[in-house]
């Protein structure tokens, strides 16, 4: 069984900025949202090649399938369902685990998993280590650059080693 790979969008797939030179854009079409031009379409095939089952773990929810998956050449992906209440402290530093952490562990249901986000911390790693018996990779992406080839290589190496 392939491990799930939980994907955040803002930061990993839509970089927030680059030093000197601004944002790299990949398409002139903004599909109603100018941030979408920052999505590198070459990431789609590279994500599919990782040997994981991709799952959206983003506040974009189903919009990720409508707006982002087509830009990446991805099929519709499962969407992690978050609690109905507003995420506590969204985008604010906290001493505890991220509000996504519990739902991700619940979705993984005891299987190895990887999580790509720009907001994971040691608090998430500690919580997962005490609540999840299988290997888990929490890979924190630099939101200024987004997901890079080195990030993908790290995930691929983890998947090959932990899920063989």
PDB file of C-alpha atoms in Angstrom:
ATOM      1  CA  UNK A   1       0.000   0.000   0.000  1.00  0.00           C
ATOM      2  CA  UNK A   2       1.396   3.398  -0.993  1.00  0.00           C
ATOM      3  CA  UNK A   3       1.759   6.021   1.717  1.00  0.00           C
ATOM      4  CA  UNK A   4      -0.255   9.216   1.515  1.00  0.00           C
ATOM      5  CA  UNK A   5       1.622  12.411   0.734  1.00  0.00           C
ATOM      6  CA  UNK A   6      -0.287  15.368   2.172  1.00  0.00           C
ATOM      7  CA  UNK A   7       0.237  18.521   0.086  1.00  0.00           C
ATOM      8  CA  UNK A   8      -0.199  22.081   1.226  1.00  0.00           C
ATOM      9  CA  UNK A   9      -0.632  24.670  -1.548  1.00  0.00           C
ATOM     10  CA  UNK A  10       0.281  28.140  -0.275  1.00  0.00           C
ATOM     11  CA  UNK A  11       4.033  28.155   0.197  1.00  0.00           C
ATOM     12  CA  UNK A  12       4.977  24.746  -1.255  1.00  0.00           C
ATOM     13  CA  UNK A  13       3.153  24.975  -4.610  1.00  0.00           C
ATOM     14  CA  UNK A  14       2.503  28.722  -4.719  1.00  0.00           C
ATOM     15  CA  UNK A  15       5.718  30.383  -3.523  1.00  0.00           C
ATOM     16  CA  UNK A  16       5.297  33.614  -1.595  1.00  0.00           C
ATOM     17  CA  UNK A  17       8.350  35.371  -2.986  1.00  0.00           C
ATOM     18  CA  UNK A  18      11.897  35.315  -4.132  1.00  0.00           C
ATOM     19  CA  UNK A  19      14.730  37.630  -3.298  1.00  0.00           C
ATOM     20  CA  UNK A  20      15.552  40.279  -5.919  1.00  0.00           C
ATOM     21  CA  UNK A  21      13.760  39.622  -9.142  1.00  0.00           C
ATOM     22  CA  UNK A  22      10.269  38.962  -7.867  1.00  0.00           C
ATOM     23  CA  UNK A  23       8.194  35.925  -8.633  1.00  0.00           C
ATOM     24  CA  UNK A  24       8.878  33.414 -11.333  1.00  0.00           C
ATOM     25  CA  UNK A  25       5.744  32.881 -13.376  1.00  0.00           C
ATOM     26  CA  UNK A  26       4.902  29.905 -15.527  1.00  0.00           C
ATOM     27  CA  UNK A  27       1.728  30.961 -17.303  1.00  0.00           C
ATOM     28  CA  UNK A  28       0.076  34.169 -18.427  1.00  0.00           C
ATOM     29  CA  UNK A  29      -3.369  32.848 -17.592  1.00  0.00           C
ATOM     30  CA  UNK A  30      -4.284  33.609 -13.990  1.00  0.00           C
ATOM     31  CA  UNK A  31      -7.496  31.549 -13.979  1.00  0.00           C
ATOM     32  CA  UNK A  32      -9.116  34.257 -11.870  1.00  0.00           C
ATOM     33  CA  UNK A  33      -6.285  34.229  -9.334  1.00  0.00           C
ATOM     34  CA  UNK A  34      -2.904  35.807 -10.174  1.00  0.00           C
ATOM     35  CA  UNK A  35      -1.149  33.561  -7.634  1.00  0.00           C
ATOM     36  CA  UNK A  36      -1.791  30.535  -9.863  1.00  0.00           C
ATOM     37  CA  UNK A  37       0.744  31.776 -12.409  1.00  0.00           C
ATOM     38  CA  UNK A  38       3.446  30.925  -9.825  1.00  0.00           C
ATOM     39  CA  UNK A  39       2.682  27.195  -9.988  1.00  0.00           C
ATOM     40  CA  UNK A  40       5.392  25.272 -11.812  1.00  0.00           C
ATOM     41  CA  UNK A  41       3.588  22.753 -14.051  1.00  0.00           C
ATOM     42  CA  UNK A  42       6.659  20.482 -14.071  1.00  0.00           C
ATOM     43  CA  UNK A  43       5.962  19.627 -10.418  1.00  0.00           C
ATOM     44  CA  UNK A  44       2.897  17.525 -11.288  1.00  0.00           C
ATOM     45  CA  UNK A  45       4.693  14.629 -12.996  1.00  0.00           C
ATOM     46  CA  UNK A  46       7.455  14.778 -10.397  1.00  0.00           C
ATOM     47  CA  UNK A  47       4.924  14.500  -7.558  1.00  0.00           C
ATOM     48  CA  UNK A  48       3.194  11.576  -9.264  1.00  0.00           C
ATOM     49  CA  UNK A  49       6.549   9.793  -9.606  1.00  0.00           C
ATOM     50  CA  UNK A  50       7.196   9.820  -5.829  1.00  0.00           C
ATOM     51  CA  UNK A  51       5.342   6.561  -5.211  1.00  0.00           C
ATOM     52  CA  UNK A  52       2.837   8.118  -2.812  1.00  0.00           C
ATOM     53  CA  UNK A  53      -0.895   8.711  -2.943  1.00  0.00           C
ATOM     54  CA  UNK A  54      -1.286  12.479  -3.166  1.00  0.00           C
ATOM     55  CA  UNK A  55      -3.841  14.132  -0.860  1.00  0.00           C
ATOM     56  CA  UNK A  56      -4.643  17.839  -0.678  1.00  0.00           C
ATOM     57  CA  UNK A  57      -4.024  19.169   2.852  1.00  0.00           C
ATOM     58  CA  UNK A  58      -4.848  22.801   2.248  1.00  0.00           C
ATOM     59  CA  UNK A  59      -7.439  25.434   2.994  1.00  0.00           C
ATOM     60  CA  UNK A  60      -8.038  25.474  -0.776  1.00  0.00           C
ATOM     61  CA  UNK A  61     -10.047  22.282  -0.122  1.00  0.00           C
ATOM     62  CA  UNK A  62     -11.914  21.165  -3.284  1.00  0.00           C
ATOM     63  CA  UNK A  63     -10.757  24.320  -5.101  1.00  0.00           C
ATOM     64  CA  UNK A  64      -7.350  22.632  -5.260  1.00  0.00           C
ATOM     65  CA  UNK A  65      -8.844  20.034  -7.616  1.00  0.00           C
ATOM     66  CA  UNK A  66     -10.615  22.671  -9.690  1.00  0.00           C
ATOM     67  CA  UNK A  67      -7.819  25.258  -9.953  1.00  0.00           C
ATOM     68  CA  UNK A  68      -4.470  23.666  -9.132  1.00  0.00           C
ATOM     69  CA  UNK A  69      -4.618  20.020 -10.218  1.00  0.00           C
ATOM     70  CA  UNK A  70      -5.216  20.933 -13.887  1.00  0.00           C
ATOM     71  CA  UNK A  71      -2.219  23.313 -13.876  1.00  0.00           C
ATOM     72  CA  UNK A  72      -0.040  20.495 -12.572  1.00  0.00           C
ATOM     73  CA  UNK A  73      -1.518  17.821 -14.826  1.00  0.00           C
ATOM     74  CA  UNK A  74      -2.816  15.941 -11.789  1.00  0.00           C
ATOM     75  CA  UNK A  75      -6.039  13.969 -11.619  1.00  0.00           C
ATOM     76  CA  UNK A  76      -8.545  15.030  -8.954  1.00  0.00           C
ATOM     77  CA  UNK A  77      -7.052  14.124  -5.585  1.00  0.00           C
ATOM     78  CA  UNK A  78      -8.650  13.272  -2.260  1.00  0.00           C
ATOM     79  CA  UNK A  79      -9.090  16.349  -0.084  1.00  0.00           C
ATOM     80  CA  UNK A  80      -8.330  16.227   3.622  1.00  0.00           C
ATOM     81  CA  UNK A  81     -11.431  17.376   5.435  1.00  0.00           C
ATOM     82  CA  UNK A  82     -10.763  19.749   8.290  1.00  0.00           C
ATOM     83  CA  UNK A  83     -13.052  20.468  11.238  1.00  0.00           C
ATOM     84  CA  UNK A  84     -15.893  22.875  10.503  1.00  0.00           C
ATOM     85  CA  UNK A  85     -14.695  25.515  12.923  1.00  0.00           C
ATOM     86  CA  UNK A  86     -12.153  28.112  11.827  1.00  0.00           C
ATOM     87  CA  UNK A  87      -8.572  26.887  12.194  1.00  0.00           C
ATOM     88  CA  UNK A  88      -7.256  28.182  15.514  1.00  0.00           C
ATOM     89  CA  UNK A  89      -4.421  30.653  15.110  1.00  0.00           C
ATOM     90  CA  UNK A  90      -4.102  30.106  11.379  1.00  0.00           C
ATOM     91  CA  UNK A  91      -0.799  31.581  10.180  1.00  0.00           C
ATOM     92  CA  UNK A  92       0.143  32.530  13.729  1.00  0.00           C
ATOM     93  CA  UNK A  93       3.005  30.910  15.617  1.00  0.00           C
ATOM     94  CA  UNK A  94       1.847  28.576  18.362  1.00  0.00           C
ATOM     95  CA  UNK A  95       3.544  26.476  20.993  1.00  0.00           C
ATOM     96  CA  UNK A  96       1.503  23.405  20.062  1.00  0.00           C
ATOM     97  CA  UNK A  97       1.024  21.380  16.908  1.00  0.00           C
ATOM     98  CA  UNK A  98      -0.453  22.842  13.733  1.00  0.00           C
ATOM     99  CA  UNK A  99      -4.238  22.589  13.379  1.00  0.00           C
ATOM    100  CA  UNK A 100      -3.734  20.212  10.413  1.00  0.00           C
ATOM    101  CA  UNK A 101      -1.693  17.704  12.433  1.00  0.00           C
ATOM    102  CA  UNK A 102      -4.540  15.772  14.071  1.00  0.00           C
ATOM    103  CA  UNK A 103      -6.612  15.410  10.883  1.00  0.00           C
ATOM    104  CA  UNK A 104      -3.541  14.255   8.939  1.00  0.00           C
ATOM    105  CA  UNK A 105      -2.704  11.566  11.498  1.00  0.00           C
ATOM    106  CA  UNK A 106      -6.345  10.456  11.515  1.00  0.00           C
ATOM    107  CA  UNK A 107      -6.403  10.189   7.694  1.00  0.00           C
ATOM    108  CA  UNK A 108      -3.139   8.225   7.673  1.00  0.00           C
ATOM    109  CA  UNK A 109      -4.814   5.663   9.956  1.00  0.00           C
ATOM    110  CA  UNK A 110      -1.596   4.098  11.194  1.00  0.00           C
ATOM    111  CA  UNK A 111       0.144   4.024   7.798  1.00  0.00           C
ATOM    112  CA  UNK A 112       3.452   5.708   6.986  1.00  0.00           C
ATOM    113  CA  UNK A 113       2.916   9.173   5.495  1.00  0.00           C
ATOM    114  CA  UNK A 114       4.661  12.294   4.299  1.00  0.00           C
ATOM    115  CA  UNK A 115       3.437  15.851   4.793  1.00  0.00           C
ATOM    116  CA  UNK A 116       4.724  18.786   2.731  1.00  0.00           C
ATOM    117  CA  UNK A 117       3.943  22.188   4.223  1.00  0.00           C
ATOM    118  CA  UNK A 118       5.664  25.474   5.014  1.00  0.00           C
ATOM    119  CA  UNK A 119       4.308  25.673   8.570  1.00  0.00           C
ATOM    120  CA  UNK A 120       5.343  22.384  10.208  1.00  0.00           C
ATOM    121  CA  UNK A 121       7.401  22.642  13.393  1.00  0.00           C
ATOM    122  CA  UNK A 122       9.073  20.485  16.006  1.00  0.00           C
ATOM    123  CA  UNK A 123       5.785  20.592  17.957  1.00  0.00           C
ATOM    124  CA  UNK A 124       4.129  18.717  15.065  1.00  0.00           C
ATOM    125  CA  UNK A 125       6.971  16.196  14.909  1.00  0.00           C
ATOM    126  CA  UNK A 126       6.767  15.560  18.649  1.00  0.00           C
ATOM    127  CA  UNK A 127       2.974  15.180  18.608  1.00  0.00           C
ATOM    128  CA  UNK A 128       3.085  12.798  15.654  1.00  0.00           C
ATOM    129  CA  UNK A 129       5.891  10.759  17.243  1.00  0.00           C
ATOM    130  CA  UNK A 130       3.698  10.224  20.309  1.00  0.00           C
ATOM    131  CA  UNK A 131       0.420   9.600  18.408  1.00  0.00           C
ATOM    132  CA  UNK A 132       1.455   7.768  15.247  1.00  0.00           C
ATOM    133  CA  UNK A 133       3.272   4.403  15.329  1.00  0.00           C
ATOM    134  CA  UNK A 134       4.541   4.362  11.739  1.00  0.00           C
ATOM    135  CA  UNK A 135       7.204   6.429   9.933  1.00  0.00           C
ATOM    136  CA  UNK A 136       6.205   9.974   9.082  1.00  0.00           C
ATOM    137  CA  UNK A 137       8.099  12.610   7.144  1.00  0.00           C
ATOM    138  CA  UNK A 138       7.153  16.189   7.929  1.00  0.00           C
ATOM    139  CA  UNK A 139       8.970  18.107   5.241  1.00  0.00           C
ATOM    140  CA  UNK A 140       9.018  21.849   5.725  1.00  0.00           C
ATOM    141  CA  UNK A 141       9.315  23.806   2.479  1.00  0.00           C
ATOM    142  CA  UNK A 142      10.739  27.316   2.255  1.00  0.00           C
ATOM    143  CA  UNK A 143       7.690  29.398   1.261  1.00  0.00           C
ATOM    144  CA  UNK A 144       9.887  31.920  -0.555  1.00  0.00           C
ATOM    145  CA  UNK A 145      10.996  29.340  -3.112  1.00  0.00           C
ATOM    146  CA  UNK A 146       8.319  26.676  -2.899  1.00  0.00           C
ATOM    147  CA  UNK A 147       8.867  22.998  -3.583  1.00  0.00           C
ATOM    148  CA  UNK A 148      12.284  22.386  -5.166  1.00  0.00           C
ATOM    149  CA  UNK A 149      14.078  19.457  -6.762  1.00  0.00           C
ATOM    150  CA  UNK A 150      15.957  18.909  -3.487  1.00  0.00           C
ATOM    151  CA  UNK A 151      12.658  18.756  -1.590  1.00  0.00           C
ATOM    152  CA  UNK A 152      11.356  16.155  -4.036  1.00  0.00           C
ATOM    153  CA  UNK A 153      14.580  14.134  -3.724  1.00  0.00           C
ATOM    154  CA  UNK A 154      14.207  14.114   0.074  1.00  0.00           C
ATOM    155  CA  UNK A 155      10.617  12.870  -0.184  1.00  0.00           C
ATOM    156  CA  UNK A 156      11.565  10.219  -2.761  1.00  0.00           C
ATOM    157  CA  UNK A 157      14.414   8.932  -0.569  1.00  0.00           C
ATOM    158  CA  UNK A 158      12.116   8.779   2.462  1.00  0.00           C
ATOM    159  CA  UNK A 159       9.437   6.944   0.483  1.00  0.00           C
ATOM    160  CA  UNK A 160      11.911   4.407  -0.908  1.00  0.00           C
ATOM    161  CA  UNK A 161      13.379   3.713   2.520  1.00  0.00           C
ATOM    162  CA  UNK A 162      10.327   3.909   4.802  1.00  0.00           C
ATOM    163  CA  UNK A 163       7.733   2.323   2.595  1.00  0.00           C
ATOM    164  CA  UNK A 164       9.614  -0.460   0.881  1.00  0.00           C
TER     165      UNK A 164
END
